[in-house]
Amino acid sequence: MSKSTQTQFDKLADALDSGEFQQIRFTLNNSLRPAEVALLIEKSPPKERQILWNLINKDLEGEVLQELGDDVQAEILSRMETSEVLAITETLDTDDMADVMQQLPNTVMKELLRIMDKQNRQRVEQVLSYPEDTAGGLMNTDTVTIRPDVSVDTALRYIRRHKEIPEMTDSLIVVSRKDSYIGILPLTKLLVSDPNITVREIMVTEIEPIQASMADSDVAILFEQHDLVSAPVIDEDGHLLGRITIDDVVDVIREDADHSLMSMAGLDEDEDTFAPVMKTTRRRAVWLGINLITAFVASAVIGLFEETIDKVVALAVLMPIVASMGGIAGSQTLTLVIRGQALGHVEKSNAGWLLNREMIVGAMNGLLWALVVAVVAVIWFQDITIGVIIACAIVINLIAGAMAGTLLPLGLKAVGIDPALAGSVLLTTITDVVGFFAFLGLATVFYS
């Protein structure tokens, strides 16, 4: 955020406090971009959000709405009549319209589709027929198509007949009479080519179209690898459905980053910072419950060695060190592998090499820090035996953490579970259980 924008935000906050609504209305509708207005709404508590939304001009509501997170979108849409939602969505691109409509109850969505004009309804239904996280759910249907047998001059005259062309249009899409995808014609080529030659002679056929069923994360990787601004989307029969543009891909990249970060804590990437108390409590309670179950598992392992702990009180003092070291080492590996999966770096072919590398790193770090902790433990408790026990336990747990951090994401992804969501909980359980069992098990052997 620029310094000037932050200054405007601060002034708006002061104006809200003093009730200077005319000044706020002017700033919202004339000084800030839609994305900045959306940010201001998202960073405001619920009561102030409603005031800000009511001060936005009707012709800007659609642009602001599409910039809001899903939770805040749903909150605002829930207070609108169907006719109001229709008036807003009519100004949006098809993909943005579909995204907004997915936040509505089914009854409202059906009513909205019913009162749309035929062309818009067909376009929206086409996008809605695909899952939100696929190329089909991401695409827009506002394509400019052309036949391969027309001349460049005809193509130029055809473009000039449009009052405007869709944003992010860097190419015309070349299709057959049955709308089958053939290739693309970059505008840069069109503008400098001989007017008398045909589109077929200068079109580009090397660009592979995107299948509508492709995951949006894979679409983002394709755009990054090929430096695309836009790309055509086709169905399984090769018919053109629409196109995906770079602005949509940027949203995917941002959402994936948010998802990875928030999922580590069991939260949704669209979690509203200022969501109501009961809603927030309910969402977090589920995650806390899952963590409680895993904590009981770790406690049960400790309970197996109750007699040993009673004999050597120092074990209770040192136990958290073993579990913590394994947890940190495992988390480092887990984060690395999940990131590698997201970027398409980690596959079955190289997973073995990665596992070996991480286990060697875990063993080397284990030996290094085991020596440090052992020396501290011996000095602290004046007991060489306990130094040996904790050193061995740390080495074992760091290797186990590295192994779990590598294998968990691979296994979870193979069975269709999001590694970012479930990986950290399972990893913590594994490193706690292995750490406690190794430490207390060795202590039982040495002190029995």
Tab-separated table of C-alpha atoms in Angstrom, residues 148-445:
chain	number	residue	atom	x	y	z
A	148	PRO	CA	-8.688	-18.881	-40.420
A	149	ASP	CA	-9.706	-18.293	-44.037
A	150	VAL	CA	-10.403	-14.536	-43.772
A	151	SER	CA	-7.825	-11.919	-44.742
A	152	VAL	CA	-5.922	-9.716	-42.319
A	153	ASP	CA	-7.773	-6.702	-43.730
A	154	THR	CA	-11.134	-8.353	-42.990
A	155	ALA	CA	-9.972	-9.197	-39.474
A	156	LEU	CA	-8.992	-5.571	-38.832
A	157	ARG	CA	-12.339	-4.284	-40.113
A	158	TYR	CA	-14.104	-6.864	-37.936
A	159	ILE	CA	-12.305	-5.595	-34.816
A	160	ARG	CA	-13.091	-1.962	-35.658
A	161	ARG	CA	-16.810	-2.773	-35.710
A	162	HIS	CA	-16.634	-3.481	-31.952
A	163	LYS	CA	-17.254	-0.477	-29.713
A	164	GLU	CA	-14.567	-1.922	-27.448
A	165	ILE	CA	-12.716	-5.198	-27.059
A	166	PRO	CA	-12.527	-7.139	-23.772
A	167	GLU	CA	-9.797	-6.190	-21.328
A	168	MET	CA	-6.549	-8.187	-21.464
A	169	THR	CA	-7.140	-9.058	-25.121
A	170	ASP	CA	-3.705	-9.700	-26.554
A	171	SER	CA	-4.835	-12.186	-29.226
A	172	LEU	CA	-7.790	-13.170	-31.378
A	173	ILE	CA	-8.749	-16.824	-31.047
A	174	VAL	CA	-8.926	-18.695	-34.359
A	175	VAL	CA	-11.749	-21.239	-34.541
A	176	SER	CA	-13.480	-23.375	-37.166
A	177	ARG	CA	-17.091	-22.923	-38.199
A	178	LYS	CA	-18.023	-25.472	-35.524
A	179	ASP	CA	-16.149	-23.442	-32.876
A	180	SER	CA	-13.284	-25.910	-32.605
A	181	TYR	CA	-10.052	-24.304	-31.438
A	182	ILE	CA	-7.340	-23.970	-34.138
A	183	GLY	CA	-4.868	-21.380	-32.875
A	184	ILE	CA	-4.400	-17.746	-31.857
A	185	LEU	CA	-3.578	-14.574	-33.746
A	186	PRO	CA	-1.564	-12.110	-31.603
A	187	LEU	CA	-2.642	-8.508	-32.133
A	188	THR	CA	1.010	-7.559	-32.522
A	189	LYS	CA	1.201	-9.811	-35.607
A	190	LEU	CA	-2.139	-8.684	-36.952
A	191	LEU	CA	-1.194	-4.999	-36.914
A	192	VAL	CA	2.062	-5.404	-38.854
A	193	SER	CA	1.078	-8.091	-41.379
A	194	ASP	CA	0.207	-7.692	-45.068
A	195	PRO	CA	-3.551	-6.907	-45.264
A	196	ASN	CA	-4.011	-9.303	-48.190
A	197	ILE	CA	-2.739	-12.515	-46.586
A	198	THR	CA	-5.032	-14.828	-44.648
A	199	VAL	CA	-5.210	-15.366	-40.895
A	200	ARG	CA	-4.145	-18.983	-41.435
A	201	GLU	CA	-0.761	-17.831	-42.762
A	202	ILE	CA	0.197	-15.847	-39.649
A	203	MET	CA	-1.702	-17.502	-36.824
A	204	VAL	CA	0.168	-19.317	-34.020
A	205	THR	CA	-0.667	-22.976	-33.465
A	206	GLU	CA	2.077	-23.873	-30.987
A	207	ILE	CA	0.101	-22.523	-28.010
A	208	GLU	CA	-1.735	-25.433	-26.415
A	209	PRO	CA	-5.263	-24.571	-25.223
A	210	ILE	CA	-6.191	-25.252	-21.596
A	211	GLN	CA	-8.625	-28.040	-20.793
A	212	ALA	CA	-11.615	-26.793	-18.791
A	213	SER	CA	-11.071	-29.538	-16.201
A	214	MET	CA	-7.472	-28.475	-15.414
A	215	ALA	CA	-6.878	-27.391	-11.797
A	216	ASP	CA	-6.467	-23.624	-11.380
A	217	SER	CA	-3.090	-24.147	-9.665
A	218	ASP	CA	-1.839	-25.929	-12.806
A	219	VAL	CA	-3.183	-23.056	-14.906
A	220	ALA	CA	-1.090	-20.639	-12.827
A	221	ILE	CA	2.023	-22.747	-13.436
A	222	LEU	CA	1.361	-22.726	-17.211
A	223	PHE	CA	1.013	-18.940	-17.239
A	224	GLU	CA	4.278	-18.602	-15.309
A	225	GLN	CA	6.202	-21.029	-17.529
A	226	HIS	CA	5.019	-19.536	-20.829
A	227	ASP	CA	4.680	-15.851	-19.804
A	228	LEU	CA	1.051	-15.782	-20.936
A	229	VAL	CA	-1.293	-12.807	-20.765
A	230	SER	CA	-4.322	-14.851	-21.802
A	231	ALA	CA	-5.026	-18.419	-22.903
A	232	PRO	CA	-7.983	-20.167	-24.589
A	233	VAL	CA	-10.043	-22.752	-22.695
A	234	ILE	CA	-11.594	-25.744	-24.471
A	235	ASP	CA	-13.862	-28.649	-23.551
A	236	GLU	CA	-12.922	-32.314	-23.975
A	237	ASP	CA	-14.075	-32.208	-27.628
A	238	GLY	CA	-11.804	-29.275	-28.461
A	239	HIS	CA	-14.577	-26.666	-28.680
A	240	LEU	CA	-13.717	-23.178	-27.473
A	241	LEU	CA	-15.424	-22.249	-24.186
A	242	GLY	CA	-13.684	-19.030	-23.185
A	243	ARG	CA	-10.344	-17.675	-22.066
A	244	ILE	CA	-8.356	-17.108	-18.892
A	245	THR	CA	-6.490	-13.831	-18.351
A	246	ILE	CA	-3.486	-12.961	-16.223
A	247	ASP	CA	-5.525	-10.940	-13.692
A	248	ASP	CA	-7.499	-14.087	-12.831
A	249	VAL	CA	-4.266	-16.070	-12.485
A	250	VAL	CA	-2.835	-13.480	-10.086
A	251	ASP	CA	-5.934	-14.005	-7.926
A	252	VAL	CA	-5.310	-17.769	-7.978
A	253	ILE	CA	-1.680	-17.321	-6.913
A	254	ARG	CA	-2.690	-15.016	-4.072
A	255	GLU	CA	-5.480	-17.353	-2.932
A	256	ASP	CA	-3.123	-20.369	-3.000
A	257	ALA	CA	-0.620	-18.468	-0.869
A	258	ASP	CA	-3.374	-17.460	1.580
A	259	HIS	CA	-4.652	-21.032	1.617
A	260	SER	CA	-1.240	-22.491	2.484
A	261	LEU	CA	-0.708	-19.975	5.290
A	262	MET	CA	-4.196	-20.178	6.825
A	263	SER	CA	-4.536	-23.946	6.463
A	264	MET	CA	-1.523	-24.458	8.708
A	265	ALA	CA	-3.738	-23.103	11.507
A	266	GLY	CA	-6.893	-24.860	10.319
A	267	LEU	CA	-8.463	-21.664	8.989
A	268	ASP	CA	-10.071	-20.883	5.651
A	269	GLU	CA	-8.152	-18.615	3.265
A	270	ASP	CA	-11.194	-16.316	3.104
A	271	GLU	CA	-11.456	-16.098	6.892
A	272	ASP	CA	-12.825	-12.665	7.755
A	273	THR	CA	-10.542	-10.816	10.175
A	274	PHE	CA	-13.593	-9.109	11.709
A	275	ALA	CA	-16.062	-12.018	11.537
A	276	PRO	CA	-18.710	-12.229	14.328
A	277	VAL	CA	-17.709	-13.906	17.595
A	278	MET	CA	-19.943	-16.990	17.293
A	279	LYS	CA	-18.950	-17.657	13.676
A	280	THR	CA	-15.242	-17.416	14.503
A	281	THR	CA	-15.637	-19.529	17.648
A	282	ARG	CA	-17.463	-22.287	15.751
A	283	ARG	CA	-14.815	-22.507	13.026
A	284	ARG	CA	-11.898	-22.610	15.413
A	285	ALA	CA	-13.567	-25.047	17.808
A	286	VAL	CA	-13.394	-27.842	15.226
A	287	TRP	CA	-9.647	-27.429	14.792
A	288	LEU	CA	-9.060	-27.207	18.540
A	289	GLY	CA	-11.045	-30.414	18.996
A	290	ILE	CA	-8.859	-32.243	16.475
A	291	ASN	CA	-5.729	-30.976	18.221
A	292	LEU	CA	-7.122	-32.081	21.576
A	293	ILE	CA	-7.499	-35.650	20.302
A	294	THR	CA	-3.864	-35.691	19.152
A	295	ALA	CA	-2.778	-34.246	22.513
A	296	PHE	CA	-4.523	-37.120	24.288
A	297	VAL	CA	-2.596	-39.567	22.084
A	298	ALA	CA	0.714	-37.982	23.124
A	299	SER	CA	-0.382	-37.915	26.779
A	300	ALA	CA	-1.275	-41.597	26.602
A	301	VAL	CA	2.307	-42.362	25.541
A	302	ILE	CA	3.627	-40.384	28.522
A	303	GLY	CA	1.243	-42.311	30.797
A	304	LEU	CA	2.910	-45.579	29.778
A	305	PHE	CA	6.092	-44.436	31.510
A	306	GLU	CA	4.576	-42.901	34.643
A	307	GLU	CA	6.723	-44.998	37.000
A	308	THR	CA	9.938	-43.992	35.240
A	309	ILE	CA	9.022	-40.294	35.445
A	310	ASP	CA	8.293	-40.673	39.178
A	311	LYS	CA	11.781	-42.106	39.704
A	312	VAL	CA	13.637	-39.484	37.645
A	313	VAL	CA	11.948	-36.072	37.891
A	314	ALA	CA	14.449	-34.576	35.425
A	315	LEU	CA	12.694	-36.497	32.647
A	316	ALA	CA	9.577	-34.344	33.042
A	317	VAL	CA	11.714	-31.214	32.753
A	318	LEU	CA	13.511	-32.344	29.588
A	319	MET	CA	10.621	-34.038	27.703
A	320	PRO	CA	9.379	-30.840	25.961
A	321	ILE	CA	12.855	-30.275	24.467
A	322	VAL	CA	12.801	-33.589	22.609
A	323	ALA	CA	9.276	-33.067	21.240
A	324	SER	CA	9.947	-29.438	20.304
A	325	MET	CA	13.175	-30.180	18.396
A	326	GLY	CA	11.485	-32.939	16.376
A	327	GLY	CA	8.462	-30.740	15.693
A	328	ILE	CA	10.549	-27.838	14.380
A	329	ALA	CA	12.678	-30.090	12.158
A	330	GLY	CA	9.574	-31.803	10.788
A	331	SER	CA	7.819	-28.479	10.147
A	332	GLN	CA	10.784	-27.221	8.129
A	333	THR	CA	10.657	-30.293	5.904
A	334	LEU	CA	6.847	-30.252	5.697
A	335	THR	CA	6.793	-26.603	4.574
A	336	LEU	CA	9.499	-27.246	1.977
A	337	VAL	CA	7.681	-30.250	0.487
A	338	ILE	CA	4.241	-28.564	0.433
A	339	ARG	CA	5.789	-25.572	-1.348
A	340	GLY	CA	7.514	-27.946	-3.780
A	341	GLN	CA	4.200	-29.643	-4.513
A	342	ALA	CA	2.512	-26.288	-5.140
A	343	LEU	CA	5.237	-25.292	-7.606
A	344	GLY	CA	5.194	-28.684	-9.318
A	345	HIS	CA	8.756	-29.487	-8.229
A	346	VAL	CA	8.039	-32.584	-6.131
A	347	GLU	CA	6.920	-35.722	-7.948
A	348	LYS	CA	7.171	-39.499	-7.495
A	349	SER	CA	10.328	-39.582	-9.608
A	350	ASN	CA	12.314	-37.345	-7.239
A	351	ALA	CA	10.545	-38.043	-3.923
A	352	GLY	CA	13.047	-40.767	-3.006
A	353	TRP	CA	16.033	-38.453	-3.441
A	354	LEU	CA	14.292	-35.759	-1.382
A	355	LEU	CA	13.475	-38.231	1.413
A	356	ASN	CA	17.106	-39.398	1.596
A	357	ARG	CA	18.372	-35.814	1.645
A	358	GLU	CA	15.992	-34.763	4.425
A	359	MET	CA	16.828	-37.811	6.578
A	360	ILE	CA	20.558	-37.124	6.236
A	361	VAL	CA	19.996	-33.467	7.141
A	362	GLY	CA	17.850	-34.585	10.094
A	363	ALA	CA	20.570	-36.975	11.277
A	364	MET	CA	23.338	-34.360	10.973
A	365	ASN	CA	21.333	-31.689	12.790
A	366	GLY	CA	20.289	-34.317	15.304
A	367	LEU	CA	23.909	-35.182	16.127
A	368	LEU	CA	24.898	-31.512	16.376
A	369	TRP	CA	22.101	-30.412	18.701
A	370	ALA	CA	22.023	-33.701	20.608
A	371	LEU	CA	25.607	-32.971	21.692
A	372	VAL	CA	24.676	-29.441	22.801
A	373	VAL	CA	21.571	-30.553	24.749
A	374	ALA	CA	23.409	-33.513	26.285
A	375	VAL	CA	26.160	-31.248	27.655
A	376	VAL	CA	23.569	-28.854	29.120
A	377	ALA	CA	21.582	-31.731	30.651
A	378	VAL	CA	24.680	-33.282	32.261
A	379	ILE	CA	25.769	-29.925	33.746
A	380	TRP	CA	22.212	-29.152	34.892
A	381	PHE	CA	21.390	-32.481	36.556
A	382	GLN	CA	24.897	-33.850	37.190
A	383	ASP	CA	23.911	-37.105	35.479
A	384	ILE	CA	25.794	-38.468	32.446
A	385	THR	CA	23.112	-41.103	31.816
A	386	ILE	CA	20.370	-38.548	31.249
A	387	GLY	CA	22.660	-36.715	28.810
A	388	VAL	CA	23.100	-39.882	26.753
A	389	ILE	CA	19.342	-40.614	26.829
A	390	ILE	CA	18.249	-37.172	25.624
A	391	ALA	CA	20.975	-37.112	22.942
A	392	CYS	CA	19.798	-40.418	21.467
A	393	ALA	CA	16.129	-39.343	21.669
A	394	ILE	CA	16.805	-36.061	19.837
A	395	VAL	CA	18.646	-37.827	17.005
A	396	ILE	CA	15.806	-40.348	16.648
A	397	ASN	CA	13.112	-37.655	16.714
A	398	LEU	CA	14.818	-35.340	14.227
A	399	ILE	CA	15.165	-38.207	11.746
A	400	ALA	CA	11.511	-39.189	12.361
A	401	GLY	CA	10.444	-35.565	11.891
A	402	ALA	CA	12.300	-35.305	8.578
A	403	MET	CA	10.787	-38.579	7.385
A	404	ALA	CA	7.254	-37.590	8.423
A	405	GLY	CA	7.639	-34.089	6.964
A	406	THR	CA	8.522	-35.617	3.588
A	407	LEU	CA	6.139	-38.567	3.441
A	408	LEU	CA	3.026	-36.945	4.949
A	409	PRO	CA	2.412	-34.397	2.142
A	410	LEU	CA	3.054	-37.051	-0.507
A	411	GLY	CA	0.696	-39.539	1.147
A	412	LEU	CA	-2.041	-37.008	1.885
A	413	LYS	CA	-1.986	-35.657	-1.663
A	414	ALA	CA	-2.154	-39.214	-3.050
A	415	VAL	CA	-5.428	-39.851	-1.179
A	416	GLY	CA	-6.909	-36.451	-2.061
A	417	ILE	CA	-6.400	-34.678	1.292
A	418	ASP	CA	-4.944	-31.166	1.392
A	419	PRO	CA	-1.430	-31.484	2.931
A	420	ALA	CA	-1.482	-27.865	4.123
A	421	LEU	CA	-4.647	-28.501	6.136
A	422	ALA	CA	-3.927	-31.892	7.715
A	423	GLY	CA	-0.138	-32.148	7.551
A	424	SER	CA	0.813	-29.987	10.544
A	425	VAL	CA	-1.568	-31.755	12.962
A	426	LEU	CA	-0.394	-35.224	11.951
A	427	LEU	CA	3.233	-34.131	12.010
A	428	THR	CA	2.934	-32.743	15.551
A	429	THR	CA	1.325	-35.972	16.723
A	430	ILE	CA	4.062	-38.106	15.138
A	431	THR	CA	6.980	-36.072	16.517
A	432	ASP	CA	5.393	-35.883	19.988
A	433	VAL	CA	4.687	-39.609	20.119
A	434	VAL	CA	8.077	-40.653	18.703
A	435	GLY	CA	9.943	-38.129	20.862
A	436	PHE	CA	8.209	-39.090	24.099
A	437	PHE	CA	8.406	-42.821	23.361
A	438	ALA	CA	12.106	-42.699	22.454
A	439	PHE	CA	13.062	-40.496	25.426
A	440	LEU	CA	11.004	-42.273	28.083
A	441	GLY	CA	11.589	-45.711	26.580
A	442	LEU	CA	15.359	-45.248	26.697
A	443	ALA	CA	15.095	-43.854	30.225
A	444	THR	CA	13.145	-46.931	31.300
A	445	VAL	CA	15.876	-49.189	29.898
